[in-house]
Coordinates of C-alpha atoms (C1' of nucleotides) in Angstrom, one line a residue:
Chain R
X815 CA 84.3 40.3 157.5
X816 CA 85.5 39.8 154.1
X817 CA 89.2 38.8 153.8
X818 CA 91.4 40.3 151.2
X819 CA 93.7 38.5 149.3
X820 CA 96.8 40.2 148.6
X821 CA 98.1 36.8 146.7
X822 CA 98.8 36.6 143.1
X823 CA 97.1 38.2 140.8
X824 CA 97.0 41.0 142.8
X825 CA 99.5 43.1 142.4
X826 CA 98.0 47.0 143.1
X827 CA 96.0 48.1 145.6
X828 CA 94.8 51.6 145.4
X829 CA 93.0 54.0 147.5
X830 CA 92.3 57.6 147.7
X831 CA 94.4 58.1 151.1
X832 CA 96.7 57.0 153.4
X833 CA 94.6 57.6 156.4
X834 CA 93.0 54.3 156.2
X835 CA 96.0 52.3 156.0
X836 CA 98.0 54.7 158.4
X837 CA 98.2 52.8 161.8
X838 CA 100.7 51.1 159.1
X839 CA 103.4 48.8 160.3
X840 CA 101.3 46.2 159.0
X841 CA 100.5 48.0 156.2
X842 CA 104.5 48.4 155.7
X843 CA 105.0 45.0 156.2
X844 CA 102.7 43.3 154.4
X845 CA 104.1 45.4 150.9
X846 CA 107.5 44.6 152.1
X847 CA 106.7 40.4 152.0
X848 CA 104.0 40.5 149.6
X849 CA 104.4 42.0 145.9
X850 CA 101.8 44.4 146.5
X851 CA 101.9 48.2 146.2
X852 CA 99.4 50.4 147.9
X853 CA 98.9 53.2 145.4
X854 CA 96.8 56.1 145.2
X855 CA 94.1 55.8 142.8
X856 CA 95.5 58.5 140.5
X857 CA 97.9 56.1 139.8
X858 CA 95.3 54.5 137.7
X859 CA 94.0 57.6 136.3
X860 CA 97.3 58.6 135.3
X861 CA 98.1 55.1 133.7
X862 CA 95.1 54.5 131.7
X863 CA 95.3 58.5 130.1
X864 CA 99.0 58.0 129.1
X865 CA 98.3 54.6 127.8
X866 CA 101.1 53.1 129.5
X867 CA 101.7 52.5 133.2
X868 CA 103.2 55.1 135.1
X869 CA 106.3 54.8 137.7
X870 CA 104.4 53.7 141.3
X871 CA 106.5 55.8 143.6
X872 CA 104.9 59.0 143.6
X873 CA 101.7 57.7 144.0
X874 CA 102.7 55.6 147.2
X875 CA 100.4 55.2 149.9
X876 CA 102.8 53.6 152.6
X877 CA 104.0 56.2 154.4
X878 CA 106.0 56.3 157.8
X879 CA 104.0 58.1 160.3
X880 CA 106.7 60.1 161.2
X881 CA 107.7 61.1 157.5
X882 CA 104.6 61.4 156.3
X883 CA 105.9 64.4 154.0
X884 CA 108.7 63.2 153.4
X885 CA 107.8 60.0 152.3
X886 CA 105.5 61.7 149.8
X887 CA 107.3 64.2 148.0
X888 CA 110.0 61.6 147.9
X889 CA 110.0 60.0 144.0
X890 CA 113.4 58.1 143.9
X891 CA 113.1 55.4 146.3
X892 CA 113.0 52.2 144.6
X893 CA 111.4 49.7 146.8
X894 CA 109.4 46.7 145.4
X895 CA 109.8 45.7 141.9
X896 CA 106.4 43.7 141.1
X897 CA 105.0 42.2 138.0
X898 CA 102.3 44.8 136.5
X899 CA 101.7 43.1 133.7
X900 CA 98.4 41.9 134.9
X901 CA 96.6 45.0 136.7
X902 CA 94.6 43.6 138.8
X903 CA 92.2 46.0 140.4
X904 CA 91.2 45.1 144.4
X905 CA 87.5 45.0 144.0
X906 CA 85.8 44.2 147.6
X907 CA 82.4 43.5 147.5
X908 CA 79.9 46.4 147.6
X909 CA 76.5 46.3 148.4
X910 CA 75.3 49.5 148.1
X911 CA 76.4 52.7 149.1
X912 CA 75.6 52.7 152.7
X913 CA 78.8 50.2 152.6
X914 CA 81.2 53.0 152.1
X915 CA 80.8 55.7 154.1
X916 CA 83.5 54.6 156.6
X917 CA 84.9 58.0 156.4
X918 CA 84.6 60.8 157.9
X919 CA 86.3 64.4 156.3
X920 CA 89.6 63.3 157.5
X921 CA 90.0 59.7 159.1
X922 CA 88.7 58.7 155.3
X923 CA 90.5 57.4 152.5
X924 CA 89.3 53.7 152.2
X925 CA 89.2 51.5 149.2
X926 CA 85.7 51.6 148.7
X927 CA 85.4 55.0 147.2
X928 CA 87.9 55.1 145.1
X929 CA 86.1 51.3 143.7
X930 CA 83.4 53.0 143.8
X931 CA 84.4 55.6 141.9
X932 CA 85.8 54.1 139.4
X933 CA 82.7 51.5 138.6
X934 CA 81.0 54.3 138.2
X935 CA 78.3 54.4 141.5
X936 CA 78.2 57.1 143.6
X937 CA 80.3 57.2 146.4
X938 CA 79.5 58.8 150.2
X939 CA 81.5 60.5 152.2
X940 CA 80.4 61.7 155.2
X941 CA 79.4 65.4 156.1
X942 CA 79.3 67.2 159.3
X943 CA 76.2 66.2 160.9
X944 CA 73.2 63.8 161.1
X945 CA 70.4 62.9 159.6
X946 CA 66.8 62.5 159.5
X947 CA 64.9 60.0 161.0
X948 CA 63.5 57.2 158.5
X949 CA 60.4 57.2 160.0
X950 CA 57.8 57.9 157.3
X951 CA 56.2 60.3 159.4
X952 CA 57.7 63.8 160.3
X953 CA 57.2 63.5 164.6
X954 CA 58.1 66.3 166.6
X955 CA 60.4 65.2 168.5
X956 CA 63.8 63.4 167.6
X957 CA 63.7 61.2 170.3
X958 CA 60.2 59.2 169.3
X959 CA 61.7 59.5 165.6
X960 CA 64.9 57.2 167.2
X961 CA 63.0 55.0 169.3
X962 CA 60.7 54.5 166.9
X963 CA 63.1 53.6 164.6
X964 CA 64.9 51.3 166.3
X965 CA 61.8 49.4 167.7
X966 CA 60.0 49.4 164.3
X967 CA 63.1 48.3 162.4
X968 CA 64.6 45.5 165.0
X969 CA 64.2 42.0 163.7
X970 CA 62.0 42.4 161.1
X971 CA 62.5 42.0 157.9
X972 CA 65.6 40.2 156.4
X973 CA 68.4 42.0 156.1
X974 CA 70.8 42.1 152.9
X975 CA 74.2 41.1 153.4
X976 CA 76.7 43.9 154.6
X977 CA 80.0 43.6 153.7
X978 CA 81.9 46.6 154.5
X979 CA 84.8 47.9 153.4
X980 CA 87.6 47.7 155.9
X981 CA 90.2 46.1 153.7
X982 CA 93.0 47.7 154.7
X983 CA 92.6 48.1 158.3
X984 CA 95.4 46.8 160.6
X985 CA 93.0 46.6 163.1
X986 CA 92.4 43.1 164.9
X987 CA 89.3 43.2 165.3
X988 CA 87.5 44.6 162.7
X989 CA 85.2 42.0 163.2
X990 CA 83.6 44.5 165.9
X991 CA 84.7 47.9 165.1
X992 CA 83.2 47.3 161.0
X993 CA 80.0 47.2 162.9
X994 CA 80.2 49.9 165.5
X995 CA 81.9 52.8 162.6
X996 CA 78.6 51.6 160.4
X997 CA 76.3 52.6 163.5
X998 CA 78.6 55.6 163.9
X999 CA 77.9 56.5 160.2
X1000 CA 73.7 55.9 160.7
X1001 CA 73.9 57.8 164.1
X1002 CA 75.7 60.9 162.7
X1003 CA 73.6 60.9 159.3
X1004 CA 70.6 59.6 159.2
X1005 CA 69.2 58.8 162.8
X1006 CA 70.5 62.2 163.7
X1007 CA 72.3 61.8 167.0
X1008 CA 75.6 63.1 167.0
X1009 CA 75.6 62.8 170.7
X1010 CA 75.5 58.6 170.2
X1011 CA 77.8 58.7 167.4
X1012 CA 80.0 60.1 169.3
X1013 CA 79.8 57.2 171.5
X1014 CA 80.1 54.7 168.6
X1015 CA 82.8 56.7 167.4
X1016 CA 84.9 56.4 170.9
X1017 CA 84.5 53.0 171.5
X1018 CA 85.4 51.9 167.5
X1019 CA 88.4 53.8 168.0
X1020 CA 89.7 52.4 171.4
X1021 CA 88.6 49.2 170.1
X1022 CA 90.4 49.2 167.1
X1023 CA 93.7 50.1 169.1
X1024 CA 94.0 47.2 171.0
X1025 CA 96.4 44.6 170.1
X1026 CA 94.7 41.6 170.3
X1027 CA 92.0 40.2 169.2
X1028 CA 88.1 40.5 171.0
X1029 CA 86.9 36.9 171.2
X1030 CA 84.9 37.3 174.4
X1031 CA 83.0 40.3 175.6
X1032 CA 84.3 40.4 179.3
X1033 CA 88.0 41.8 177.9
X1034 CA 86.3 44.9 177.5
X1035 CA 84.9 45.0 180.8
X1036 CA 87.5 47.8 182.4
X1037 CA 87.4 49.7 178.7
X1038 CA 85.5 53.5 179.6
X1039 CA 82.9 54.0 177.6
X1040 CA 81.0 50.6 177.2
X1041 CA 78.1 50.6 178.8
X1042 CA 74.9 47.8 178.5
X1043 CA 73.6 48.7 175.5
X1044 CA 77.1 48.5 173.6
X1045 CA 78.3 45.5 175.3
X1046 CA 75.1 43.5 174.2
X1047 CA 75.3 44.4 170.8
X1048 CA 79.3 43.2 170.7
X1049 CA 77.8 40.5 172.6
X1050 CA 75.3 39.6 169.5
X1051 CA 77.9 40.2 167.2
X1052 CA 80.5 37.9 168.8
X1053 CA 77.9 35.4 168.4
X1054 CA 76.2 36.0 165.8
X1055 CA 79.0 37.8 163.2
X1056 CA 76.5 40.5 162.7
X1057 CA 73.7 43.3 164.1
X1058 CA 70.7 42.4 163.2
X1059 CA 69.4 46.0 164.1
X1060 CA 71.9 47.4 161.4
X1061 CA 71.1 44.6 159.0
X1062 CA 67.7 45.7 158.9
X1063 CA 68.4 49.2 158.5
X1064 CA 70.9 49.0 155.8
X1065 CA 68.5 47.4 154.2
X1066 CA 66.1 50.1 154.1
X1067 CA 66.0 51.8 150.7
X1068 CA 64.9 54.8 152.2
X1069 CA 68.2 54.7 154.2
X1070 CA 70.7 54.6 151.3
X1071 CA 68.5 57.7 149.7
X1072 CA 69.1 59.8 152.8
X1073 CA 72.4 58.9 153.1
X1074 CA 72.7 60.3 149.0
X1075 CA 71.3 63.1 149.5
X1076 CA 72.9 63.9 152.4
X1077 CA 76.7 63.3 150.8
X1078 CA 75.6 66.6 149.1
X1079 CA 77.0 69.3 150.8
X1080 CA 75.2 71.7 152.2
X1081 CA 72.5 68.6 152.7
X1082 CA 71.6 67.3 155.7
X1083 CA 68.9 65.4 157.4
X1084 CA 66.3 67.9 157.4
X1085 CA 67.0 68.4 153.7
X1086 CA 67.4 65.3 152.7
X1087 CA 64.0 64.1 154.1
X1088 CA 62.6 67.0 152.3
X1089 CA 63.5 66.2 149.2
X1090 CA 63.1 62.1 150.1
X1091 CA 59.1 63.1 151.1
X1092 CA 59.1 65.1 147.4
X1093 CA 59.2 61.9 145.8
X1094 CA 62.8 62.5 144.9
X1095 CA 65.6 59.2 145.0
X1096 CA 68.7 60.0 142.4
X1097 CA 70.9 63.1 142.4
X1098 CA 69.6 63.6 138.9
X1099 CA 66.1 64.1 141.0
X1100 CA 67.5 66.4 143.3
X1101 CA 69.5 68.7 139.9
X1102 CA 65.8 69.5 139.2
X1103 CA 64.4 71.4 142.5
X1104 CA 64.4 74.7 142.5
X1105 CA 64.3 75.7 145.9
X1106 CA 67.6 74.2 146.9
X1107 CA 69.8 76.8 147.9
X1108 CA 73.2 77.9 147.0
X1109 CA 75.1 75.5 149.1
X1110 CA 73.5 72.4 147.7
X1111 CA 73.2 73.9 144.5
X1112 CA 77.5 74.0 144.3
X1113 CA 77.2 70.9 146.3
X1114 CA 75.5 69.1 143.6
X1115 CA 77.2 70.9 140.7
X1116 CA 80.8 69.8 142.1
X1117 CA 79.5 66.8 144.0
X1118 CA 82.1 64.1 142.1
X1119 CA 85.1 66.4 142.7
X1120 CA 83.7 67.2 146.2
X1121 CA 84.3 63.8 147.1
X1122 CA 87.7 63.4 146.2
X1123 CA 89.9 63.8 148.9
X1124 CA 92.9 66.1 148.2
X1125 CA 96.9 64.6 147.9
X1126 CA 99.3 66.1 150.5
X1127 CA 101.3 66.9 147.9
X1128 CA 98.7 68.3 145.8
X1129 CA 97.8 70.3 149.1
X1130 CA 101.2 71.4 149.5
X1131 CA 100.6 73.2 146.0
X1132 CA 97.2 74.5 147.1
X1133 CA 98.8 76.2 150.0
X1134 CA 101.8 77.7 148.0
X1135 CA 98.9 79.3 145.7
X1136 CA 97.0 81.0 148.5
X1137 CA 99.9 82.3 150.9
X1138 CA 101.8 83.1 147.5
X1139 CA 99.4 85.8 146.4
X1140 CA 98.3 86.3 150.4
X1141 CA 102.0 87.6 150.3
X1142 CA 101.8 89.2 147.7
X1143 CA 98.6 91.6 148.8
X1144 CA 99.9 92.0 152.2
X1145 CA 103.6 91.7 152.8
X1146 CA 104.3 90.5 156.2
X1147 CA 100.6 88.7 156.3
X1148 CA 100.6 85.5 158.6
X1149 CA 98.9 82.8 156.3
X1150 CA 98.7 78.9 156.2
X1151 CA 96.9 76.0 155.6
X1152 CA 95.6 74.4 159.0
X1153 CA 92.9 71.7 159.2
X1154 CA 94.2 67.8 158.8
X1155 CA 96.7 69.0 156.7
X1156 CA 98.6 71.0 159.0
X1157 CA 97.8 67.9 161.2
X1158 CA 100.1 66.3 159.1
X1159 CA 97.7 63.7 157.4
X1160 CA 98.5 62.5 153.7
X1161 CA 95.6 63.8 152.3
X1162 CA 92.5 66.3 153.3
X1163 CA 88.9 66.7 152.8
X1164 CA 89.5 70.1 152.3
X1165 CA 91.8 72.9 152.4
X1166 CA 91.5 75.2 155.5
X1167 CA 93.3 78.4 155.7
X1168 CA 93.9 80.9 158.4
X1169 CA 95.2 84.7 158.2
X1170 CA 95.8 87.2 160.1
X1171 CA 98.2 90.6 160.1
X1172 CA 100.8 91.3 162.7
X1173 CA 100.1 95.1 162.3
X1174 CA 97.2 94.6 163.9
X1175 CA 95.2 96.9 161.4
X1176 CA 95.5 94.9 157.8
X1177 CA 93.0 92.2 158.4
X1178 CA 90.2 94.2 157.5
X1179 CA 89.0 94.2 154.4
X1180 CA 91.8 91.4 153.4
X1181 CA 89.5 88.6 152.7
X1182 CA 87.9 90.6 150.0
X1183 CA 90.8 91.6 148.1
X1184 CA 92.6 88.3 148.4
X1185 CA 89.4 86.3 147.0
X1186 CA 89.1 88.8 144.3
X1187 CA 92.7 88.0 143.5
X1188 CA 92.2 84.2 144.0
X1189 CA 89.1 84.8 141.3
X1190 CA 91.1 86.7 139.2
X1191 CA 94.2 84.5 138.7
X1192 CA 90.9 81.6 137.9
X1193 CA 92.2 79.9 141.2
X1194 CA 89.0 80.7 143.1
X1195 CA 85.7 79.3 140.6
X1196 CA 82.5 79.6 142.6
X1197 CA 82.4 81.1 146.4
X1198 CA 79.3 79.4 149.0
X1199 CA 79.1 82.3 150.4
X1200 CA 77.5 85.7 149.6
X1201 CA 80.3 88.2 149.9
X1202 CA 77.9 90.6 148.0
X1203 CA 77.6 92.7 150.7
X1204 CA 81.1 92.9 151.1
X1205 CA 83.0 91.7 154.1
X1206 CA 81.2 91.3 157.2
X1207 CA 82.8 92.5 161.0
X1208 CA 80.9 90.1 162.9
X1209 CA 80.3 91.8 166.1
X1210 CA 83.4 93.2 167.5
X1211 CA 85.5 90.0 166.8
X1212 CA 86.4 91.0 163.0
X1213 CA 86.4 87.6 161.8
X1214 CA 86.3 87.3 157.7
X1215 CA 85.2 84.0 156.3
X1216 CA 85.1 82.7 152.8
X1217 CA 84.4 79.4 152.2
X1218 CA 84.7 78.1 148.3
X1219 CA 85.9 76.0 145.5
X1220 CA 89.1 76.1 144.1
X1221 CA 91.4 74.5 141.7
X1222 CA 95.1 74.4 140.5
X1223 CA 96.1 75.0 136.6
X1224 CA 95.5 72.2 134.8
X1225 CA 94.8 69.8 137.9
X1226 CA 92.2 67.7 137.7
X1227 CA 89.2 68.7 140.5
X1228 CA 88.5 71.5 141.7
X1229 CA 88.9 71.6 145.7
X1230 CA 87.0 73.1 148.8
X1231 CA 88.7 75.5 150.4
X1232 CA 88.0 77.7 153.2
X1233 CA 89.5 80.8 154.3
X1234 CA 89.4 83.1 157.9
X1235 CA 90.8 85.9 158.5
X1236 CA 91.4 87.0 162.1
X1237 CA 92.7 90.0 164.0
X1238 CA 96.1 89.5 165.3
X1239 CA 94.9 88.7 169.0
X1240 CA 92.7 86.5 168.2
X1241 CA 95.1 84.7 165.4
X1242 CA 96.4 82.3 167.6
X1243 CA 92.6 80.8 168.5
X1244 CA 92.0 80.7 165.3
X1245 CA 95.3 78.7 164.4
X1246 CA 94.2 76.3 167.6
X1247 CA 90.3 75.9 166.4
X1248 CA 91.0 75.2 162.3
X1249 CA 93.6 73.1 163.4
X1250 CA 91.1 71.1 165.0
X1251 CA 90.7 67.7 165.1
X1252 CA 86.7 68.0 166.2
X1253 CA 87.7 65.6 169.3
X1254 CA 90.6 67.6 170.7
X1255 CA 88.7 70.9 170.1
X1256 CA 85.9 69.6 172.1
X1257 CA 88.0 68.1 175.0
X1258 CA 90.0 71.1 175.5
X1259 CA 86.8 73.3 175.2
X1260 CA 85.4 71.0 177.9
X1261 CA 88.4 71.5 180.0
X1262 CA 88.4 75.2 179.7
X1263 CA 84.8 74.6 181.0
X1264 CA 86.0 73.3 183.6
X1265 CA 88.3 75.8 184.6
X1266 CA 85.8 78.8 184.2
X1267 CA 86.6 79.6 181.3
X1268 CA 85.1 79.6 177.3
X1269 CA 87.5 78.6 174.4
X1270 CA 86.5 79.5 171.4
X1271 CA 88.2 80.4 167.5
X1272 CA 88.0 84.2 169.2
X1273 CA 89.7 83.9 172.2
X1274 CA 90.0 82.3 176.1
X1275 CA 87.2 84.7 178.3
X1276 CA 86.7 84.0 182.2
X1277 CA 83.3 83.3 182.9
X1278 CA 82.1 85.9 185.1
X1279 CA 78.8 86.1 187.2
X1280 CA 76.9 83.3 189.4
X1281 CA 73.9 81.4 189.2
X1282 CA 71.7 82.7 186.7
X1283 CA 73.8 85.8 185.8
X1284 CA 76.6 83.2 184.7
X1285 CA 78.1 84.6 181.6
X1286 CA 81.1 84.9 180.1
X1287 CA 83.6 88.2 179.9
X1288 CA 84.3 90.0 176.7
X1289 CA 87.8 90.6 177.2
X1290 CA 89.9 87.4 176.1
X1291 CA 93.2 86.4 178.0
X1292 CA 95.5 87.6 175.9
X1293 CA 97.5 84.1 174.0
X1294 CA 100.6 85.2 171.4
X1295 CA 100.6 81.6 170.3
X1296 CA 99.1 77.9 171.0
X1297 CA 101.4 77.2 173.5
X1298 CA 100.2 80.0 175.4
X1299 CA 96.4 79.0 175.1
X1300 CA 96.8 75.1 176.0
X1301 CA 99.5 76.1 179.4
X1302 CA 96.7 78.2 180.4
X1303 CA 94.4 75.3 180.5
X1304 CA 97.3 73.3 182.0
X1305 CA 97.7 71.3 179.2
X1306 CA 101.6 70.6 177.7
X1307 CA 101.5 71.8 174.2
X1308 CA 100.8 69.3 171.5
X1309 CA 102.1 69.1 167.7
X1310 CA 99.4 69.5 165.2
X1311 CA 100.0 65.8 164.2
X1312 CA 99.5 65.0 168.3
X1313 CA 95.9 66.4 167.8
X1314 CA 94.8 63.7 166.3
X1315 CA 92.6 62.6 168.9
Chain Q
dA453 C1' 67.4 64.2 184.5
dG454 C1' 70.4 66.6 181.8
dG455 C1' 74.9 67.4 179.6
dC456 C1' 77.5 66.2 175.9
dT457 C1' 81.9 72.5 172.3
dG458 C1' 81.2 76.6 170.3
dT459 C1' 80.5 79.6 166.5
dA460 C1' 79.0 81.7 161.5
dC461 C1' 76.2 82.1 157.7
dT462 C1' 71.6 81.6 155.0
dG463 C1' 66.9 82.3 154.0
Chain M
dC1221 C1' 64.7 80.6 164.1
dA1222 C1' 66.0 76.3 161.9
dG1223 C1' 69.2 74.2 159.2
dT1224 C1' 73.9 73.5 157.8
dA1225 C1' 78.6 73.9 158.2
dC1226 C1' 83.6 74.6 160.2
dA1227 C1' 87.3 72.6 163.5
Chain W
dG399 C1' 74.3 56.0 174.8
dC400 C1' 77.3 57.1 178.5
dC401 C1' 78.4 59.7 182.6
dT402 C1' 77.5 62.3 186.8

DNA sequence: AGGCTGTACTG
DNA sequence: CAGTACA
DNA sequence: GCCT
């Protein structure tokens, strides 16, 4: 992989988040003995509008895990002193941009878009789910699509060179992991298997943990997880440095399109393959078809700001702005932001927000009247969703939902935000599910499973019934709080910032 | 061979 | 229903 | 793609 220099001249390193850097005693370390300051790229942004350079310390990026608030609201330490007379902007080498979507909503954050940003090319950042298959065919089933794929694409053409973007990564062996995140990316976007990304995602992770460094595939030998087909690719890349399989995708223009279009939110790979088989290549391309719905439609018209992750601290004000006039509305109202900010990360894809009402009767119709505050007070700009028809009670679970865009006074993008509101029982499922992370959702879902039970955002319900009759009850197990929910899985409760599996 | 979490909204 | 999204 |  490419090696960084943080030698003279460089003397700024900026990112748009933390999260990259954040398994960070080597982070730490490395500005302590180096003169090297890990900014956020605002920093910049802020420096080159006020024509002079601005003071570094609120825009750190080294942050103590355990103080990750802290750290960043702080603006009076006075650590390094380095010479800023010559800016010298980290530029790591970028081939296209199939090289930077390392991120995913939250564990995101890396050099590369912020470079990419700046110089102008368009950025990725990963949505939810897959992609389409780059066969040029449509098949029928997903499966041929992959195989097909795979076989048609292995060792055949020559592949361009892929120099990620892992720069900041304390890892030890991103020698590996560079590879197995870039499959992870493909698998979840455009080869459309979440199921295999998954996979990827696991063993990147694990791999990326240990401390020492992979030379020899047999260490990984008692590692869960690894099966054949991984061990001979980290096999081939041991030897080889590289994947020829992901060489010669990468190197698929077709790829890179998909991967565009499906950075759009409210894209994905059915979409995107759509619009690719159109004749379509270039966002500008994509401005022009009518038939792309609302979603897309916002997704496009705020794509730049879309892609900017949000500050803690500018999250912090988000969430004053939202409970503030939630308060207002509804005195007593429970409201906060959840998602990877309450998980305690230093910045956030998004804002999530959940509500609920302790007198058990004001959560209906309080999504309404809150957005239409929001809107009013030109908090709220453009809503993805049709509240038209006013607010829906899905079923009997009375769950609100708004999801949007947002921005501060005078700030500089304008945000997603979500918002749910939930009847008091079923508040403290809600708090547990937008909490999140996707992972630990899952695995305690699965253990519920296990147990005979179904977790959901609504509530914990026995499964009744046998055989084919198997379903699951309509009365939830009554939870007050989180704690309640996970000891009734058996689980000991976890912090948000523990969640973040 | 089949599961892999579970749900809401849109058109 | 398929597609997309949310954690 | 791994696990059962």
């Amino acid at each position: 992989m490419p090696t960084l220099s943080l030698e003279p001249p460089v003397t700024h390193v900026l990112a748009s988040g933390p999260d990259r850097l954040r398994s960070s005693a080597k982070a730490e370390d490395l500005e302590r003995h180096s003169c090297v300051m890990f900014l956020r790229y605002e920093w910049i942004e802020d420096s080159l509008k006020e024509g002079k350079l601005m003071p570094p310390d609120p825009y750190r990026l080294i942050v103590h895990n355990t103080s990750i608030e802290k750290s960043l609201t702080s603006s009076t330490t006075t650590t390094a002193t380095v010479a800023v007379g010559c800016l010298q902007m980290l530029i790591a080498p970028i081939a296209g941009p199939q090289k930077l979507n390392h991120k995913g909503k939250e564990e995101s954050g890396a050099l590369g878009e912020v470079v990419s940003s700046m110089i102008g090319k368009e950025g990725k950042q990963k949505k939810g789910r897959g992609g389409e298959s780059d066969s040029e065919e449509e098949r029928t089933k997903e499966e041929d699509c992959r195989g097909d794929i795979l076989t048609r694409y292995l060792g055949t053409t020559a592949p361009a060179a892929a120099d990620a973007l892992e720069p900041c990564s304390t890892s030890l062996n991103t020698h590996i992991t560079r590879i197995l995140w870039e499959l992870h990316d493909l698998y979840e976007g455009v080869l459309d298997d979440g199921n295999r990304a998954l996979i990827y995602r696991k063993v990147a992770s694990e791999i990326d943990k240990l401390s020492y460094k992979v030379t020899s595939a047999s260490q990984l030998d008692k590692m869960e997880g690894i099966g054949q087909s991984t061990r001979v690719k980290i096999k081939e890349i041991l030897r080889t440095g590289k994947l020829e399989m992901l060489e010669v995708l990468l190197a698929n223009p077709k790829v890179s399109v998909l991967q565009l279009f499906m950075s759009v939110w409210g894209i994905g790979p059915k979409t995107a393959t759509e619009m690719y088989n159109r004749g379509y290549r270039t966002l500008e391309d994509l401005k022009r078809e009518s038939s792309l719905e609302r979603m897309p439609r916002l997704g496009l018209k705020y794509y730049a700001d879309i892609l900017q992750r949000i500050p803690r601290v500018e999250a912090v004000e988000l969430e004053k702005v939202v409970v503030g006039v939630a308060k207002e509305l509804y005195p007593g109202v429970l409201a906060q932001a959840t998602g990877s900010f309450r998980r305690g990360k230093a910045s956030c894809g998004d804002i999530d927000f959940v509500i609920s009402h302790p007198d058990g009767n004001s959560h209906r119709g309080l999504l309404a009247k809150l957005v239409a505050r929001l809107t009013d007070i030109q908090f709220i700009s453009d809503g993805l969703q049709d509240r038209s028809r006013g607010p829906q009670a899905p079923g009997h679970y009375e769950v609100d939902t708004y999801m949007g865009l947002c921005k501060l006074q005078g700030a500089r993008h304008y945000r997603r935000i979500d918002i749910k509101v939930y009847p008091i029982r079923a508040h403290p499922f809600g708090l547990l599910h937008f909490t999140g992370n996707d992972i630990f959702n899952r695995r305690i879902r699965e253990l519920a499973k296990k147990k005979g039970y179904k977790l959901n955002d609504h509530g914990l319900f026995p499964t009744v019934g046998e055989g084919q009759n198997i379903r699951s009850g309509t009365e939830s197990i009554p939870c007050a709080t989180e704690r309640e929910i996970l000891e009734k899985l058996g689980m000991p409760y976890l912090e948000p910032h523990e969640r973040n599996w």
